[in-house]
Coordinates of C-alpha atoms and ligand atoms in Angstrom, one line a residue:
M1 CA 66.4 -91.9 189.5
N2 CA 66.4 -93.4 193.2
F3 CA 68.7 -91.7 196.0
E4 CA 70.5 -94.7 196.7
L5 CA 73.9 -95.1 196.1
T6 CA 75.0 -98.4 194.9
D7 CA 77.9 -100.2 196.4
E8 CA 80.5 -99.2 194.3
Q9 CA 79.6 -95.3 194.2
Q10 CA 79.6 -95.9 197.9
L11 CA 83.4 -97.1 198.2
I12 CA 84.4 -94.5 195.5
R13 CA 83.0 -91.8 197.8
E14 CA 84.3 -93.4 201.4
T15 CA 87.9 -94.0 199.2
A16 CA 87.9 -90.3 198.3
R17 CA 86.7 -89.0 201.5
S18 CA 89.5 -91.0 203.0
F19 CA 92.4 -89.8 200.6
S20 CA 91.0 -86.2 200.8
E21 CA 91.1 -86.3 204.2
G22 CA 94.6 -88.0 204.6
E23 CA 96.5 -86.3 201.7
I24 CA 95.0 -83.0 201.0
V25 CA 93.4 -81.7 204.1
P26 CA 96.9 -81.4 206.0
R27 CA 98.4 -79.4 203.0
A28 CA 95.3 -77.2 202.5
R29 CA 96.2 -74.4 204.6
D30 CA 100.3 -74.2 204.0
N31 CA 99.4 -74.4 200.3
D32 CA 97.2 -71.4 201.0
R33 CA 99.5 -69.3 203.0
N34 CA 102.3 -69.9 200.4
E35 CA 100.5 -69.4 197.3
H36 CA 101.7 -72.8 196.6
F37 CA 100.4 -75.1 193.2
D38 CA 101.3 -78.5 195.2
T39 CA 102.1 -80.6 192.0
G40 CA 103.0 -83.4 194.3
L41 CA 99.5 -83.3 195.5
V42 CA 98.0 -83.2 191.8
A43 CA 100.3 -86.2 191.1
K44 CA 98.5 -88.1 193.6
M45 CA 95.1 -87.1 192.8
A46 CA 96.1 -88.6 189.3
A47 CA 97.3 -91.6 191.0
Q48 CA 93.9 -91.8 192.2
G49 CA 92.1 -91.8 188.6
Y50 CA 90.8 -88.1 189.2
L51 CA 92.3 -86.7 186.6
G52 CA 90.6 -88.8 183.8
A53 CA 87.4 -90.0 186.2
I54 CA 84.9 -89.9 183.2
V55 CA 87.3 -90.9 180.4
P56 CA 86.5 -94.1 178.8
Q57 CA 89.2 -96.4 180.2
E58 CA 90.4 -97.6 176.7
Y59 CA 92.0 -93.8 176.9
G60 CA 93.4 -94.7 180.4
G61 CA 90.5 -93.0 182.1
A62 CA 88.7 -94.5 185.0
G63 CA 85.4 -95.2 182.9
L64 CA 83.1 -94.0 185.4
D65 CA 79.6 -92.4 185.5
Y66 CA 78.9 -88.5 186.2
L67 CA 77.4 -89.5 189.4
S68 CA 80.4 -91.2 190.6
Y69 CA 82.4 -88.2 189.4
S70 CA 80.2 -85.7 191.7
L71 CA 81.2 -87.9 194.5
I72 CA 84.9 -87.4 194.0
V73 CA 84.8 -84.0 193.2
E74 CA 82.6 -83.2 196.2
E75 CA 85.0 -85.0 198.7
V76 CA 88.2 -83.1 197.0
G77 CA 85.6 -80.0 197.4
R78 CA 85.3 -80.7 200.9
A79 CA 88.8 -80.5 201.4
C80 CA 90.5 -77.9 199.1
S81 CA 88.7 -75.9 196.6
S82 CA 92.1 -75.2 194.6
M83 CA 92.7 -79.1 194.0
R84 CA 89.1 -79.2 193.1
T85 CA 89.8 -76.7 190.4
V86 CA 92.5 -78.8 189.1
V87 CA 90.2 -82.0 188.6
S88 CA 87.5 -79.6 187.3
V89 CA 89.7 -78.5 184.8
Q90 CA 91.4 -81.3 183.9
T91 CA 88.6 -83.6 183.7
S92 CA 85.7 -81.4 182.9
L93 CA 87.1 -79.1 180.5
V94 CA 90.2 -80.5 179.2
A95 CA 89.5 -84.3 178.8
S96 CA 85.8 -84.4 178.3
S97 CA 86.2 -82.2 175.1
L98 CA 88.8 -84.5 174.0
V99 CA 86.6 -87.3 174.5
R100 CA 83.5 -85.6 172.8
W101 CA 85.6 -83.9 170.3
G102 CA 88.8 -85.4 169.5
T103 CA 89.9 -87.8 166.4
E104 CA 90.6 -91.4 167.2
E105 CA 94.3 -89.9 167.0
Q106 CA 93.9 -87.0 169.4
K107 CA 92.1 -89.2 171.9
R108 CA 95.3 -91.6 171.9
A109 CA 97.8 -89.0 171.8
Y110 CA 96.6 -86.6 174.7
L111 CA 94.1 -88.7 177.0
P112 CA 96.3 -91.3 178.7
K113 CA 98.8 -88.4 179.6
V114 CA 95.8 -86.4 180.7
C115 CA 94.5 -88.9 182.9
S116 CA 98.0 -89.8 184.2
G117 CA 98.6 -86.3 185.0
E118 CA 101.9 -86.1 182.9
W119 CA 100.1 -83.5 181.0
L120 CA 98.2 -80.7 182.5
G121 CA 95.8 -79.0 179.9
C122 CA 94.2 -75.6 180.5
F123 CA 91.0 -74.2 179.3
G124 CA 91.7 -70.9 177.1
L125 CA 88.2 -69.2 176.3
T126 CA 88.2 -66.4 178.7
E127 CA 90.0 -63.2 177.3
P128 CA 90.8 -59.9 178.8
D129 CA 87.7 -58.2 176.9
T130 CA 85.6 -61.5 176.3
G131 CA 84.0 -63.0 179.2
S132 CA 80.4 -63.7 179.7
D133 CA 80.1 -63.1 175.8
A134 CA 82.4 -66.0 174.8
A135 CA 80.9 -66.1 171.4
N136 CA 83.0 -62.6 170.8
Q137 CA 86.5 -63.6 170.8
R138 CA 89.4 -61.7 169.8
T139 CA 92.1 -64.1 169.4
R140 CA 92.6 -64.8 165.9
A141 CA 93.6 -68.0 163.6
R142 CA 94.8 -67.2 160.1
K143 CA 95.0 -69.8 157.9
T144 CA 98.3 -70.5 156.3
D145 CA 99.8 -73.2 154.0
A146 CA 101.2 -75.2 156.9
G147 CA 98.2 -74.9 159.3
W148 CA 97.2 -71.9 161.2
T149 CA 98.9 -68.9 162.9
I150 CA 97.3 -67.5 166.3
S151 CA 97.5 -64.7 168.2
G152 CA 95.7 -63.1 170.7
G153 CA 95.6 -63.1 174.7
K154 CA 93.9 -65.1 177.2
M155 CA 92.7 -64.5 181.0
W156 CA 92.0 -65.7 184.6
I157 CA 93.2 -69.2 182.8
S158 CA 93.2 -72.0 185.6
M159 CA 96.6 -74.4 185.2
G160 CA 97.8 -71.9 182.5
N161 CA 101.3 -71.6 183.7
H162 CA 101.6 -75.7 184.3
A163 CA 99.9 -76.8 181.3
S164 CA 101.4 -78.7 178.9
F165 CA 99.3 -77.7 176.3
A166 CA 96.1 -75.4 176.0
L167 CA 92.6 -75.4 174.4
V168 CA 92.7 -72.0 172.8
F169 CA 89.5 -70.9 171.1
A170 CA 90.0 -68.7 168.5
Q171 CA 88.2 -66.9 165.5
T172 CA 88.8 -67.9 162.1
N173 CA 86.2 -65.5 160.1
P174 CA 84.9 -63.0 162.0
E175 CA 82.1 -62.7 159.9
L176 CA 80.9 -65.8 160.4
A177 CA 80.5 -64.5 164.4
H178 CA 80.3 -67.7 166.6
R179 CA 80.1 -70.2 163.5
G180 CA 83.5 -69.1 163.0
L181 CA 85.0 -70.1 166.0
A182 CA 87.4 -73.0 166.3
C183 CA 89.4 -74.8 169.2
F184 CA 92.8 -75.5 168.9
L185 CA 95.1 -77.8 170.8
V186 CA 98.2 -75.5 171.4
D187 CA 101.2 -76.9 172.9
T188 CA 102.9 -74.3 175.4
S189 CA 106.2 -74.5 174.4
L190 CA 105.9 -73.4 170.9
P191 CA 107.8 -70.5 170.1
G192 CA 105.1 -67.5 170.7
F193 CA 103.3 -68.8 173.4
S194 CA 104.0 -67.4 176.9
S195 CA 102.1 -67.5 180.3
Q196 CA 102.0 -65.2 183.1
E197 CA 101.2 -65.8 187.0
I198 CA 98.3 -63.7 188.4
H199 CA 98.4 -62.8 192.2
G200 CA 96.5 -60.8 194.3
K201 CA 93.3 -63.5 194.2
L202 CA 91.0 -63.2 197.1
G203 CA 91.0 -67.0 197.3
L204 CA 92.3 -69.9 195.5
H205 CA 95.8 -69.2 196.4
G206 CA 96.5 -73.1 195.6
S207 CA 95.4 -72.8 192.4
D208 CA 97.8 -71.6 189.4
T209 CA 96.1 -68.8 187.4
A210 CA 97.7 -67.2 184.3
S211 CA 97.2 -65.0 181.9
L212 CA 98.6 -66.3 178.3
A213 CA 99.6 -64.5 175.2
L214 CA 99.6 -66.0 171.7
D215 CA 101.9 -64.1 169.1
D216 CA 102.0 -65.3 166.0
V217 CA 102.0 -69.2 167.4
E218 CA 102.1 -71.6 164.4
V219 CA 100.0 -75.1 164.5
S220 CA 99.4 -77.7 162.1
D221 CA 95.9 -78.4 160.8
D222 CA 95.4 -81.5 162.9
A223 CA 95.4 -79.2 165.6
I224 CA 92.1 -78.2 165.3
L225 CA 89.4 -79.8 167.9
G226 CA 86.2 -80.6 166.1
E227 CA 86.0 -78.6 162.9
V228 CA 86.5 -75.0 161.9
G229 CA 83.5 -73.5 163.3
D230 CA 82.6 -76.3 165.9
G231 CA 84.5 -73.8 168.5
F232 CA 81.7 -72.5 170.5
K233 CA 80.0 -75.9 170.8
V234 CA 83.0 -77.4 172.0
A235 CA 83.2 -74.5 174.7
M236 CA 79.7 -75.0 175.6
S237 CA 79.7 -78.7 175.4
A238 CA 83.0 -78.4 177.8
L239 CA 81.1 -75.9 180.2
D240 CA 78.3 -78.4 180.7
S241 CA 80.7 -80.5 182.3
G242 CA 82.2 -78.0 184.0
R243 CA 79.5 -76.1 185.4
Y244 CA 78.4 -79.6 186.8
S245 CA 81.8 -79.9 188.6
V246 CA 81.6 -76.8 190.0
A247 CA 78.4 -77.3 191.6
A248 CA 79.6 -80.7 192.5
G249 CA 82.8 -79.1 194.4
C250 CA 80.2 -76.5 196.2
V251 CA 78.6 -79.2 197.5
G252 CA 81.8 -80.2 199.3
I253 CA 82.3 -77.2 200.6
C254 CA 78.7 -77.0 202.1
Q255 CA 79.5 -80.1 203.7
A256 CA 82.6 -78.8 204.7
C257 CA 80.9 -76.2 206.4
V258 CA 78.4 -78.0 208.1
D259 CA 80.6 -80.6 209.6
E260 CA 83.3 -78.0 211.0
S261 CA 80.0 -75.7 212.5
V262 CA 78.7 -79.2 214.3
A263 CA 81.9 -79.8 215.7
Y264 CA 82.8 -76.2 216.6
A265 CA 79.6 -75.4 218.3
M266 CA 79.4 -78.8 220.1
E267 CA 82.7 -78.0 221.7
R268 CA 82.7 -74.4 222.2
R269 CA 81.0 -73.4 225.4
Q270 CA 79.4 -70.0 226.4
F271 CA 76.9 -69.4 229.4
G272 CA 78.1 -72.7 230.7
R273 CA 76.7 -74.9 228.0
P274 CA 78.1 -75.9 224.6
I275 CA 76.7 -73.4 221.9
A276 CA 75.4 -76.0 219.7
S277 CA 72.8 -76.3 222.8
F278 CA 71.4 -72.3 221.4
Q279 CA 68.6 -72.5 219.2
L280 CA 69.7 -69.7 217.4
V281 CA 72.7 -71.4 216.6
Q282 CA 71.0 -74.6 215.5
A283 CA 69.2 -72.6 213.4
M284 CA 71.9 -71.7 211.4
L285 CA 73.3 -75.3 211.5
A286 CA 69.7 -76.3 210.2
D287 CA 70.1 -73.8 207.5
M288 CA 73.4 -74.8 206.3
K289 CA 72.4 -78.6 206.4
V290 CA 69.2 -77.9 204.0
E291 CA 71.2 -75.8 201.6
T292 CA 73.5 -78.9 201.2
D293 CA 71.3 -81.4 200.8
A294 CA 69.4 -79.3 198.5
A295 CA 72.6 -78.5 196.2
R296 CA 73.7 -81.9 196.5
M297 CA 70.4 -83.4 194.8
L298 CA 70.3 -80.9 192.1
V299 CA 73.9 -81.9 191.3
W300 CA 72.8 -85.5 191.3
R301 CA 69.8 -84.8 189.1
A302 CA 72.1 -83.4 186.5
G303 CA 74.7 -86.0 186.9
Y304 CA 71.5 -88.4 186.6
L305 CA 70.5 -87.0 183.1
K306 CA 73.9 -87.0 181.8
D307 CA 74.3 -90.6 182.8
A308 CA 71.2 -91.3 180.9
G309 CA 72.1 -89.3 177.9
K310 CA 69.5 -86.9 178.3
P311 CA 69.4 -82.9 177.5
N312 CA 70.9 -81.5 180.8
T313 CA 71.9 -78.3 180.0
T314 CA 69.2 -76.4 181.8
E315 CA 69.8 -78.9 184.9
T316 CA 73.3 -78.1 185.3
S317 CA 73.0 -74.3 185.1
I318 CA 70.4 -74.8 188.2
A319 CA 72.7 -76.8 189.9
K320 CA 75.4 -74.7 189.4
L321 CA 73.4 -71.5 190.0
Y322 CA 71.7 -73.0 193.4
A323 CA 75.4 -74.9 194.6
T324 CA 77.6 -72.1 194.3
E325 CA 75.2 -69.4 195.8
A326 CA 74.3 -71.8 198.6
A327 CA 77.9 -72.6 199.4
I328 CA 78.7 -69.0 199.7
R329 CA 75.8 -68.5 202.2
C330 CA 76.9 -71.5 204.1
A331 CA 80.8 -70.4 204.5
N332 CA 79.4 -66.9 205.7
T333 CA 77.3 -68.8 208.0
A334 CA 80.2 -71.0 209.1
I335 CA 82.2 -68.1 210.2
Q336 CA 79.4 -66.9 212.0
V337 CA 79.1 -70.0 214.3
H338 CA 82.4 -69.8 214.8
G339 CA 82.6 -66.2 215.9
G340 CA 86.2 -64.4 216.1
A341 CA 87.7 -68.0 215.6
G342 CA 86.3 -68.1 212.4
Y343 CA 88.2 -65.2 210.9
V344 CA 91.7 -66.6 211.2
D345 CA 93.0 -69.9 209.5
D346 CA 93.6 -71.7 212.5
H347 CA 89.9 -73.0 211.2
P348 CA 89.3 -73.5 207.6
V349 CA 86.3 -71.7 207.5
E350 CA 87.6 -68.2 206.3
R351 CA 89.4 -70.1 203.3
Y352 CA 86.1 -71.6 202.7
L353 CA 84.6 -68.0 202.0
R354 CA 87.7 -66.9 200.1
D355 CA 87.8 -70.0 197.8
V356 CA 84.0 -69.8 197.1
R357 CA 83.6 -66.5 196.1
V358 CA 84.9 -67.1 192.3
T359 CA 82.4 -70.0 191.7
T360 CA 79.5 -67.5 191.5
L361 CA 81.8 -66.0 188.6
Y362 CA 83.8 -68.3 186.7
E363 CA 82.3 -71.2 184.0
G364 CA 79.5 -68.5 184.1
T365 CA 78.0 -65.8 186.5
S366 CA 75.2 -66.5 188.3
Q367 CA 73.6 -64.1 186.0
I368 CA 74.6 -66.2 182.9
Q369 CA 73.1 -69.4 184.5
K370 CA 69.9 -67.1 185.3
L371 CA 69.4 -66.2 181.4
I372 CA 70.0 -70.1 180.9
I373 CA 67.3 -71.1 182.9
G374 CA 65.3 -68.1 182.0
R375 CA 65.7 -68.8 177.9
A376 CA 64.5 -72.5 178.8
L377 CA 61.3 -71.3 180.5
T378 CA 60.4 -69.1 177.9
G379 CA 61.9 -69.9 174.9
I380 CA 63.2 -66.1 174.5
N381 CA 66.8 -65.5 174.3
A382 CA 67.5 -62.1 176.2
L383 CA 70.4 -61.7 174.4
V384 CA 68.8 -61.4 171.2
P385 CA 67.3 -57.7 170.5
S386 CA 63.6 -58.1 169.9
Ligands
LIG401 N1 76.4 -77.8 174.0 C1 76.3 -77.5 172.8 N2 76.0 -76.6 171.9 C2 75.9 -75.6 172.4 C3 75.2 -75.6 173.6 C4 75.6 -76.7 174.3 N3 75.3 -76.8 176.0 N4 74.7 -74.3 174.1 C5 74.6 -73.8 172.9 N5 74.9 -74.1 172.1 C6 75.3 -74.0 170.4 C7 73.8 -73.5 169.9 O1 73.2 -74.7 169.6 C8 73.9 -72.7 169.0 O2 74.4 -73.6 167.7 P1 73.8 -73.1 166.3 O3 75.1 -72.1 165.8 O4 74.5 -74.4 165.3 O5 72.8 -72.7 166.2 C9 75.2 -72.5 169.0 O6 75.9 -72.9 170.5 C10 75.1 -70.6 169.8 O7 74.1 -71.1 171.1 P2 73.5 -70.0 171.6 O8 72.5 -69.1 170.6 O9 72.4 -70.2 172.7 O10 74.6 -68.5 172.1 P3 74.4 -67.1 173.0 O11 75.5 -66.4 172.1 O12 73.0 -66.8 172.8 O13 74.5 -67.4 174.6 C11 75.2 -68.2 176.5 C12 75.7 -68.4 174.8 C13 75.2 -66.7 177.0 C14 74.7 -69.5 176.9 C15 77.1 -68.3 176.3 O14 77.8 -67.3 175.9 C16 77.7 -68.4 177.9 O15 77.9 -69.6 178.4 N6 78.3 -67.1 178.2 C17 79.0 -67.5 179.7 C18 80.7 -68.0 179.1 C19 81.3 -68.8 180.2 O16 81.3 -69.6 181.1 N7 82.4 -68.2 180.5 C20 83.3 -68.5 181.5 C21 84.5 -69.1 181.0 S1 85.3 -70.1 182.5 S2 86.1 -71.5 181.7

């Protein structure tokens, strides 16, 4: 791996920076204040190719490599984490699952519409009683002559109120534990399917979050993504991509904290000079810069492994763990540099802190990432009683 971006990757990064600054940044504060899920902006991101960045071109995607994808996600994340969440869910959790597990028919039916943004998808894994223990799904799928009947509930589902279809993970045979799970492609307009908005979140006010209810929703056999029994692997492989995307978005938050803090420290004067001239302020800027670069390198390493087709689950967890925790520290420090001005939304740093907080929770808590890393180091599965 070398640390130079290709000319094409640099162009992708510059284009994503100018799109994000021109289109996303100007709307981020109002969307946050108004809890507005900005579908117009989602359509613009789709037109840029961001919702299908890593999807092969034959299915309507941009066919980019994972490293290039991280550059886009970083720039969108630098502008607004709510919009970054859209890219991560649509591209990493939904589209990449279809690419990896879909039949040719499913890919042709779904992917062009996912990439164009005509259809939003959502990822129905988490349930009210099932978070970290993802294998323990309470949602049930019962075999019928016509296909399957699904019943259960899902919680904290990004884009669940706007999605045209949902990936729904359900247990087909509780005796088989995780090997009984299946992933279903469920049209959200089907009878028995409903969603409800979740309000009162600390951050990500511009992101749509839902609880889903499935009450005897009937789907056909060809709604299964992968085989019956593959559901857990579908979820885990999606999270390998989703965690990478969250990590890249957090690099964007770190970078935004550095940029905002340097600009503010140069402009703000105390004791007759810019606060940037004080060593204690420079120390805060330096800490943020080091964390940003370290997080980015970890994301790039994971991206390099993905592009090389090598195992990367552990390296993805390392990147996710470090980048999310670093972004929380950076956002907190950025407010410190801004002083009282950082506590209100005239500056974006208070939004960065509120938005970033969820990233050590969703797509696997920091503790889950540590379990994955610890298991790789020791060979011991801490979740299995010894
Ligand atoms: N890709 C594909 N398959 C994977 C995989 C991956 N990254 N990780 C594990 N698997 C497979 C394993 O190979 C194993 O297959 P077999 O049944 O053939 O043996 C199976 O999945 C079970 O794996 P494992 O034993 O590692 O599962 P555990 O229950 O011990 O642990 C953790 C799984 C804790 C890592 C998992 O439950 C997890 O990530 N939890 C957090 C869930 C989460 O992130 N939720 C947030 C969702 S917000 S969208």
